[in-house]
Tab-separated table of C-alpha atoms in Angstrom:
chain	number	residue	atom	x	y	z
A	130	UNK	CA	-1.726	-16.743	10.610
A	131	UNK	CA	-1.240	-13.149	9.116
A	132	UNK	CA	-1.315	-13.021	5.259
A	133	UNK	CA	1.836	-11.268	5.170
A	134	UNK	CA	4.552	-11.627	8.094
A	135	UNK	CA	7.449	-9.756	8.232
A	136	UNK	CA	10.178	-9.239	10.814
A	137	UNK	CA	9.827	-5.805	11.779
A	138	UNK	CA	13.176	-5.186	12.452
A	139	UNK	CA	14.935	-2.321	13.017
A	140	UNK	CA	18.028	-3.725	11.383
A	141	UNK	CA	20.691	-1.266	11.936
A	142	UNK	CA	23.518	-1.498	9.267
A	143	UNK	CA	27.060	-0.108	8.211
A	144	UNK	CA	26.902	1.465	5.031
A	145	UNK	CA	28.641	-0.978	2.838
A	146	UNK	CA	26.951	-3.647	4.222
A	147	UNK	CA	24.471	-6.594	2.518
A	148	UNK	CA	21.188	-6.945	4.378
A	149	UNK	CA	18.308	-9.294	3.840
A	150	UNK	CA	14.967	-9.117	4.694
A	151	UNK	CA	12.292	-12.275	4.405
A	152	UNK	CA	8.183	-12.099	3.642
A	153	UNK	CA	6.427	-15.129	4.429
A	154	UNK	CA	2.674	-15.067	2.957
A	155	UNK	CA	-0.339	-17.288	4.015
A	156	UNK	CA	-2.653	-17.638	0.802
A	157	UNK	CA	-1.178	-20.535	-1.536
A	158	UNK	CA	-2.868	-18.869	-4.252
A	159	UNK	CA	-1.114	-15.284	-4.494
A	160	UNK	CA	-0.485	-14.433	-7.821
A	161	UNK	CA	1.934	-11.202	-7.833
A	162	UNK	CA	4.159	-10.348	-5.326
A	163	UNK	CA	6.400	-6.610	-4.746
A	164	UNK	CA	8.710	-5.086	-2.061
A	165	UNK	CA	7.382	-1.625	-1.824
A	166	UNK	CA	9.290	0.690	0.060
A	167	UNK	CA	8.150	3.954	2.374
A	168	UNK	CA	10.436	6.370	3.952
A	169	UNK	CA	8.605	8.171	7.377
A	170	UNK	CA	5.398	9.297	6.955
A	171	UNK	CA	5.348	9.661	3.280
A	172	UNK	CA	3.599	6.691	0.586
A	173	UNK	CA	4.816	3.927	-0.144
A	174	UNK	CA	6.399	3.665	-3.532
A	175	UNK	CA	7.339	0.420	-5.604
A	176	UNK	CA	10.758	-1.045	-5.277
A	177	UNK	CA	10.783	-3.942	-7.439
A	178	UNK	CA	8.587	-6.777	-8.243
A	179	UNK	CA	9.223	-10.175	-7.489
A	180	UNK	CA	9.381	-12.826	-10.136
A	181	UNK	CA	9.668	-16.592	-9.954
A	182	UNK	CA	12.929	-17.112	-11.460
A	183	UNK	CA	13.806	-13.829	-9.357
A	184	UNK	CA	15.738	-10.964	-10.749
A	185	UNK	CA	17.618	-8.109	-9.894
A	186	UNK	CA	17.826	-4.728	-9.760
A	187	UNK	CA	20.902	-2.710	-9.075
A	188	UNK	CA	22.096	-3.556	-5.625
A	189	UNK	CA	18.876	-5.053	-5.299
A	190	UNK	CA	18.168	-8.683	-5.427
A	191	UNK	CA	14.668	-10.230	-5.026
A	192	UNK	CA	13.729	-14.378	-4.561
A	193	UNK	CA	10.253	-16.177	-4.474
A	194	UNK	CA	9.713	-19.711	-2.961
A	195	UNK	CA	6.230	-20.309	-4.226
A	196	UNK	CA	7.119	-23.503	-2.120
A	197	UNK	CA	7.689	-22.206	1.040
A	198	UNK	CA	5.369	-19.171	0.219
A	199	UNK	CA	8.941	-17.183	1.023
A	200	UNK	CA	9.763	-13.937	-0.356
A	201	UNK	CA	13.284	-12.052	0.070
A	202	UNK	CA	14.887	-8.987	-0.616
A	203	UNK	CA	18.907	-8.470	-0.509
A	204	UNK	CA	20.400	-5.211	-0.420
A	205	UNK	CA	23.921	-5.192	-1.319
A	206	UNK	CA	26.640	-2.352	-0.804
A	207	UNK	CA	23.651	-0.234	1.632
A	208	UNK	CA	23.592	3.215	1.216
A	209	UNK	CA	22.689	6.348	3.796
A	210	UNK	CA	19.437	6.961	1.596
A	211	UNK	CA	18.589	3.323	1.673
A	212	UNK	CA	17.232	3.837	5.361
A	213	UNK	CA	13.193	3.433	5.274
A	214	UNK	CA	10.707	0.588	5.749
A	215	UNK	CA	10.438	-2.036	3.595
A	216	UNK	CA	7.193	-3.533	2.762
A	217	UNK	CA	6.545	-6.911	1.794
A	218	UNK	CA	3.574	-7.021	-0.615
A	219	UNK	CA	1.160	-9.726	-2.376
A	220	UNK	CA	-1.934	-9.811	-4.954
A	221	UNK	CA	-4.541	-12.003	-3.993
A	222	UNK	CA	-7.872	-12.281	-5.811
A	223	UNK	CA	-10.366	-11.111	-3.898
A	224	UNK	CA	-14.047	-13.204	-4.301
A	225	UNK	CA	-14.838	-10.917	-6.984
A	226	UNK	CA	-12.097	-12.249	-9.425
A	227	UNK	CA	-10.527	-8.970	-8.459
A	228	UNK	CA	-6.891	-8.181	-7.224
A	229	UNK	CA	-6.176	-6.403	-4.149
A	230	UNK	CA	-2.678	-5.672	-2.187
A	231	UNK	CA	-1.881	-7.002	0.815
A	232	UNK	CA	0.879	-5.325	2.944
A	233	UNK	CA	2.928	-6.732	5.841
A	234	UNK	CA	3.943	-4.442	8.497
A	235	UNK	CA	7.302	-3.743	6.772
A	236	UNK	CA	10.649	-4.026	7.993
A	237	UNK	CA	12.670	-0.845	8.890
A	238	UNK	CA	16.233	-0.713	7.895
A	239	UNK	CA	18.677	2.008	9.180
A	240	UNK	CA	22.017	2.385	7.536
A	241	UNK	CA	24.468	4.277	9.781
A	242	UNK	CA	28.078	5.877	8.454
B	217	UNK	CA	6.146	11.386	-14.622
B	218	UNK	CA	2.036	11.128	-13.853
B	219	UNK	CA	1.501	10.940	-10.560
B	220	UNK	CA	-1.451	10.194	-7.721
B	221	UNK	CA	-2.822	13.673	-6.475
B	222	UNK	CA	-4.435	13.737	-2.980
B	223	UNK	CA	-6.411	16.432	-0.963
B	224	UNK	CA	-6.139	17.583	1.780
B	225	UNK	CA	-2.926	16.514	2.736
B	226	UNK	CA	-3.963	17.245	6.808
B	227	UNK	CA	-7.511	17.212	7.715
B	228	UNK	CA	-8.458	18.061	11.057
B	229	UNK	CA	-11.955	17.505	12.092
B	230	UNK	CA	-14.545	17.180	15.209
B	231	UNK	CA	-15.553	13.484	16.437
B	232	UNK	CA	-18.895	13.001	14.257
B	233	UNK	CA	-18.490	15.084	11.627
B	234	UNK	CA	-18.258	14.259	8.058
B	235	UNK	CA	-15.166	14.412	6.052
B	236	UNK	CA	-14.231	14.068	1.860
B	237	UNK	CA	-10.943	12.978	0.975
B	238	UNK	CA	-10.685	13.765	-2.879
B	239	UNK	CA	-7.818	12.053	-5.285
B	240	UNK	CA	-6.857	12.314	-8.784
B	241	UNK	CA	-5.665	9.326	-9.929
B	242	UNK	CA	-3.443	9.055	-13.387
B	243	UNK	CA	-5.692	9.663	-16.020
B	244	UNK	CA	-5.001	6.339	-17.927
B	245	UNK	CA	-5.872	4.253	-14.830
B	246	UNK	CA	-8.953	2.161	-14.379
B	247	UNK	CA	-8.558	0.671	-10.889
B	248	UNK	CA	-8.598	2.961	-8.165
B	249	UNK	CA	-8.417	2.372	-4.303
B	250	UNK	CA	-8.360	3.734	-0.641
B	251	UNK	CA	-5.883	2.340	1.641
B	252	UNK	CA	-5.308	3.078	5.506
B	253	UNK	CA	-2.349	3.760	7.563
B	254	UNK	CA	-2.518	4.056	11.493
B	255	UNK	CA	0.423	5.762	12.821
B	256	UNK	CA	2.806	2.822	13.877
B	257	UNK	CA	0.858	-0.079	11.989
B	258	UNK	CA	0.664	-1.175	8.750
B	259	UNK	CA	-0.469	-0.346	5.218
B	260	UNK	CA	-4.722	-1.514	5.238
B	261	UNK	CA	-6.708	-1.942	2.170
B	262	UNK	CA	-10.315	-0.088	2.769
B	263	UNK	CA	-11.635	-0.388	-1.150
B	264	UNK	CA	-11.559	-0.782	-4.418
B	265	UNK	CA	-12.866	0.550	-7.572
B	266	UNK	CA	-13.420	-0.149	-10.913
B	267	UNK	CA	-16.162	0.700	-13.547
B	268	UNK	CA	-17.967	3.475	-11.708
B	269	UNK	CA	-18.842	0.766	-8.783
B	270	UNK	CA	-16.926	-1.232	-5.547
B	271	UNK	CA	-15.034	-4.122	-6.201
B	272	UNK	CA	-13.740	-5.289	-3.382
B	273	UNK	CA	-14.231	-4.215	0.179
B	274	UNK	CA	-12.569	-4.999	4.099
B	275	UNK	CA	-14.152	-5.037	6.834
B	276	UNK	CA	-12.924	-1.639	8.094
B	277	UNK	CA	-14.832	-0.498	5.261
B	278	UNK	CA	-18.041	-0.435	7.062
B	279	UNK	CA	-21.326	1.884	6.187
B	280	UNK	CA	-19.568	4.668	7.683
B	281	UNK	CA	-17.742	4.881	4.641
B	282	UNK	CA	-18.506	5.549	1.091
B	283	UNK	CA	-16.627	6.506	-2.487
B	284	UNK	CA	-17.629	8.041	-5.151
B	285	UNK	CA	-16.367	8.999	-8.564
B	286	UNK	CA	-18.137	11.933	-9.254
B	287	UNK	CA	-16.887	13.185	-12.563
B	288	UNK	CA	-13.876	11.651	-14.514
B	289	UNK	CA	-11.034	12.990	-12.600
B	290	UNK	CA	-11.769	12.714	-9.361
B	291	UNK	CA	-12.315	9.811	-6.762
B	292	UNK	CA	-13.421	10.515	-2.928
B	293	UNK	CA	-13.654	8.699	0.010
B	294	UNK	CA	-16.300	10.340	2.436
B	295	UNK	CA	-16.394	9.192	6.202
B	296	UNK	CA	-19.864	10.219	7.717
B	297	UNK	CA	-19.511	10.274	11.296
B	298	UNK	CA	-15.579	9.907	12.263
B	299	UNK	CA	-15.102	8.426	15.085
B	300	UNK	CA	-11.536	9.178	17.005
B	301	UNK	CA	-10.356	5.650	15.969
B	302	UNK	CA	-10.623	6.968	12.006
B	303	UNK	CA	-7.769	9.242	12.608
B	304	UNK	CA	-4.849	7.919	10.617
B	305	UNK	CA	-2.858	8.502	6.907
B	306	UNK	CA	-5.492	7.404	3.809
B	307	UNK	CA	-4.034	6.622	0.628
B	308	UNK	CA	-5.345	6.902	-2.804
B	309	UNK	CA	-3.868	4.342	-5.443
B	310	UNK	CA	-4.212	3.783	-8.952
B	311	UNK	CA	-3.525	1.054	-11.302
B	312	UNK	CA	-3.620	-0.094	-14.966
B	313	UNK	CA	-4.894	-3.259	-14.338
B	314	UNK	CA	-6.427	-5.424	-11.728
B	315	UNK	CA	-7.363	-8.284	-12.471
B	316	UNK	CA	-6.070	-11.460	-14.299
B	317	UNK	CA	-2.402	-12.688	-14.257
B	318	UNK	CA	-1.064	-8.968	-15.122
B	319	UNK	CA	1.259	-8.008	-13.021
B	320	UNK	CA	0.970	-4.436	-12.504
B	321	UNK	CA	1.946	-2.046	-10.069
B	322	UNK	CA	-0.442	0.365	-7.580
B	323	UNK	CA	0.729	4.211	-7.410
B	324	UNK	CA	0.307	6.121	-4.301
B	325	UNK	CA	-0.553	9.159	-3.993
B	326	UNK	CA	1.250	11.292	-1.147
B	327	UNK	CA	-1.662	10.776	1.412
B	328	UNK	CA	-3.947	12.728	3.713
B	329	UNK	CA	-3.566	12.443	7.150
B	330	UNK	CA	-6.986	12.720	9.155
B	331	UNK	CA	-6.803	13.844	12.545
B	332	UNK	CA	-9.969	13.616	14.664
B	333	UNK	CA	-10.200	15.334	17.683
């Protein structure tokens, strides 16, 4: 099982339209968990991160099922600019006691007028 | 804003030569990393860094590879002998923290994207 799956989409939206996206991870143990996003060819920069009792941000909405090991991000109202991939991100600790990021293979969202 | 500097940001070079990718993370980080992109895949950790030695490494990260903080600005990842199958978008990252229950976020810096030929 990968560590972190994601759908891979592309989900092709109105603008004005809610999307959601879903992360599922493997390790039991993950301790931190982000949606980072990355527009073509460029880095990817941090969206949110993703807390327990999950929060909000904007139009953005983010859940974690420590459960299910299930992570979600909604995008309400979607926006031209919102268009990019969408990566689904989790700490582990690494043998070493030290963190490291581990990426899924994002989900790419385009947003059409 | 402080940001993740990163040179080259295209590299071209001939199977089996050596290459240096330099970065400059923010100066108040500690944790420092090299992460992978092949065109069309996904994100791939390579290494980490903290307290002038590795912390963590993947497999990819094989003896091929190496990094090195040389002075206290700059952190490089050198490939010895690239191979075609190197050729792909390498990201430096920074972070506060690293370990423990801090949550903290990685900065990327904008990339350099090896070609070999």
């Amino acid at each position: 099982r990968k560590e972190v799956e994601q759908d891979p989409g592309p989900f092709n939206v109105p603008e004005g339209a809610t999307v959601a996206f879903n992360c599922t991870y493997s390790n039991s143990a993950s301790q931190s968990f982000f949606w980072y996003r990355q527009d073509c060819r460029k880095e990817p920069k941090l969206l949110m991160s993703v807390y327990s009792s999950g929060n909000e941000d904007g139009r953005f909405t983010a859940q974690l099922n420590r459960a299910s090991q299930y992570i979600s991000l909604l995008i309400r109202d979607s926006k031209l600019s919102d268009s990019a991939t969408y990566l689904c991100v989790v700490k582990n600790r690494a043998n070493t006691g030290f963190q490291k990021l581990v990426f899924g293979t994002g989900t790419r969202l385009l947003v059409s007028p | 804003e402080p940001e993740v500097t990163q040179t080259p940001s295209h590299q071209v070079t001939q199977m089996g030569q050596e290459v240096i990718l330099r970065c400059v993370p923010i100066s108040n980080h500690l944790y420092f990393y090299w992460y992978r992109q092949i065109l069309g895949q996904k994100v791939e950790f390579l290494v980490s860094f903290y307290n002038n030695e590795i912390s963590e490494k993947s497999e990819i990260f094989d003896d091929q590879f190496s990094v090195e903080r040389p002075d206290g600005s700059n952190f490089t990842l050198k490939i010895r002998s690239t191979k075609l199958e190197d050729s792909a978008m390498y990201f430096c990252a920074s972070s506060e923290a690293g370990g423990g229950a801090v949550v903290t976020e990685a900065f990327f810096g904008q990339g350099t994207r090896l070609t070999v030929v």
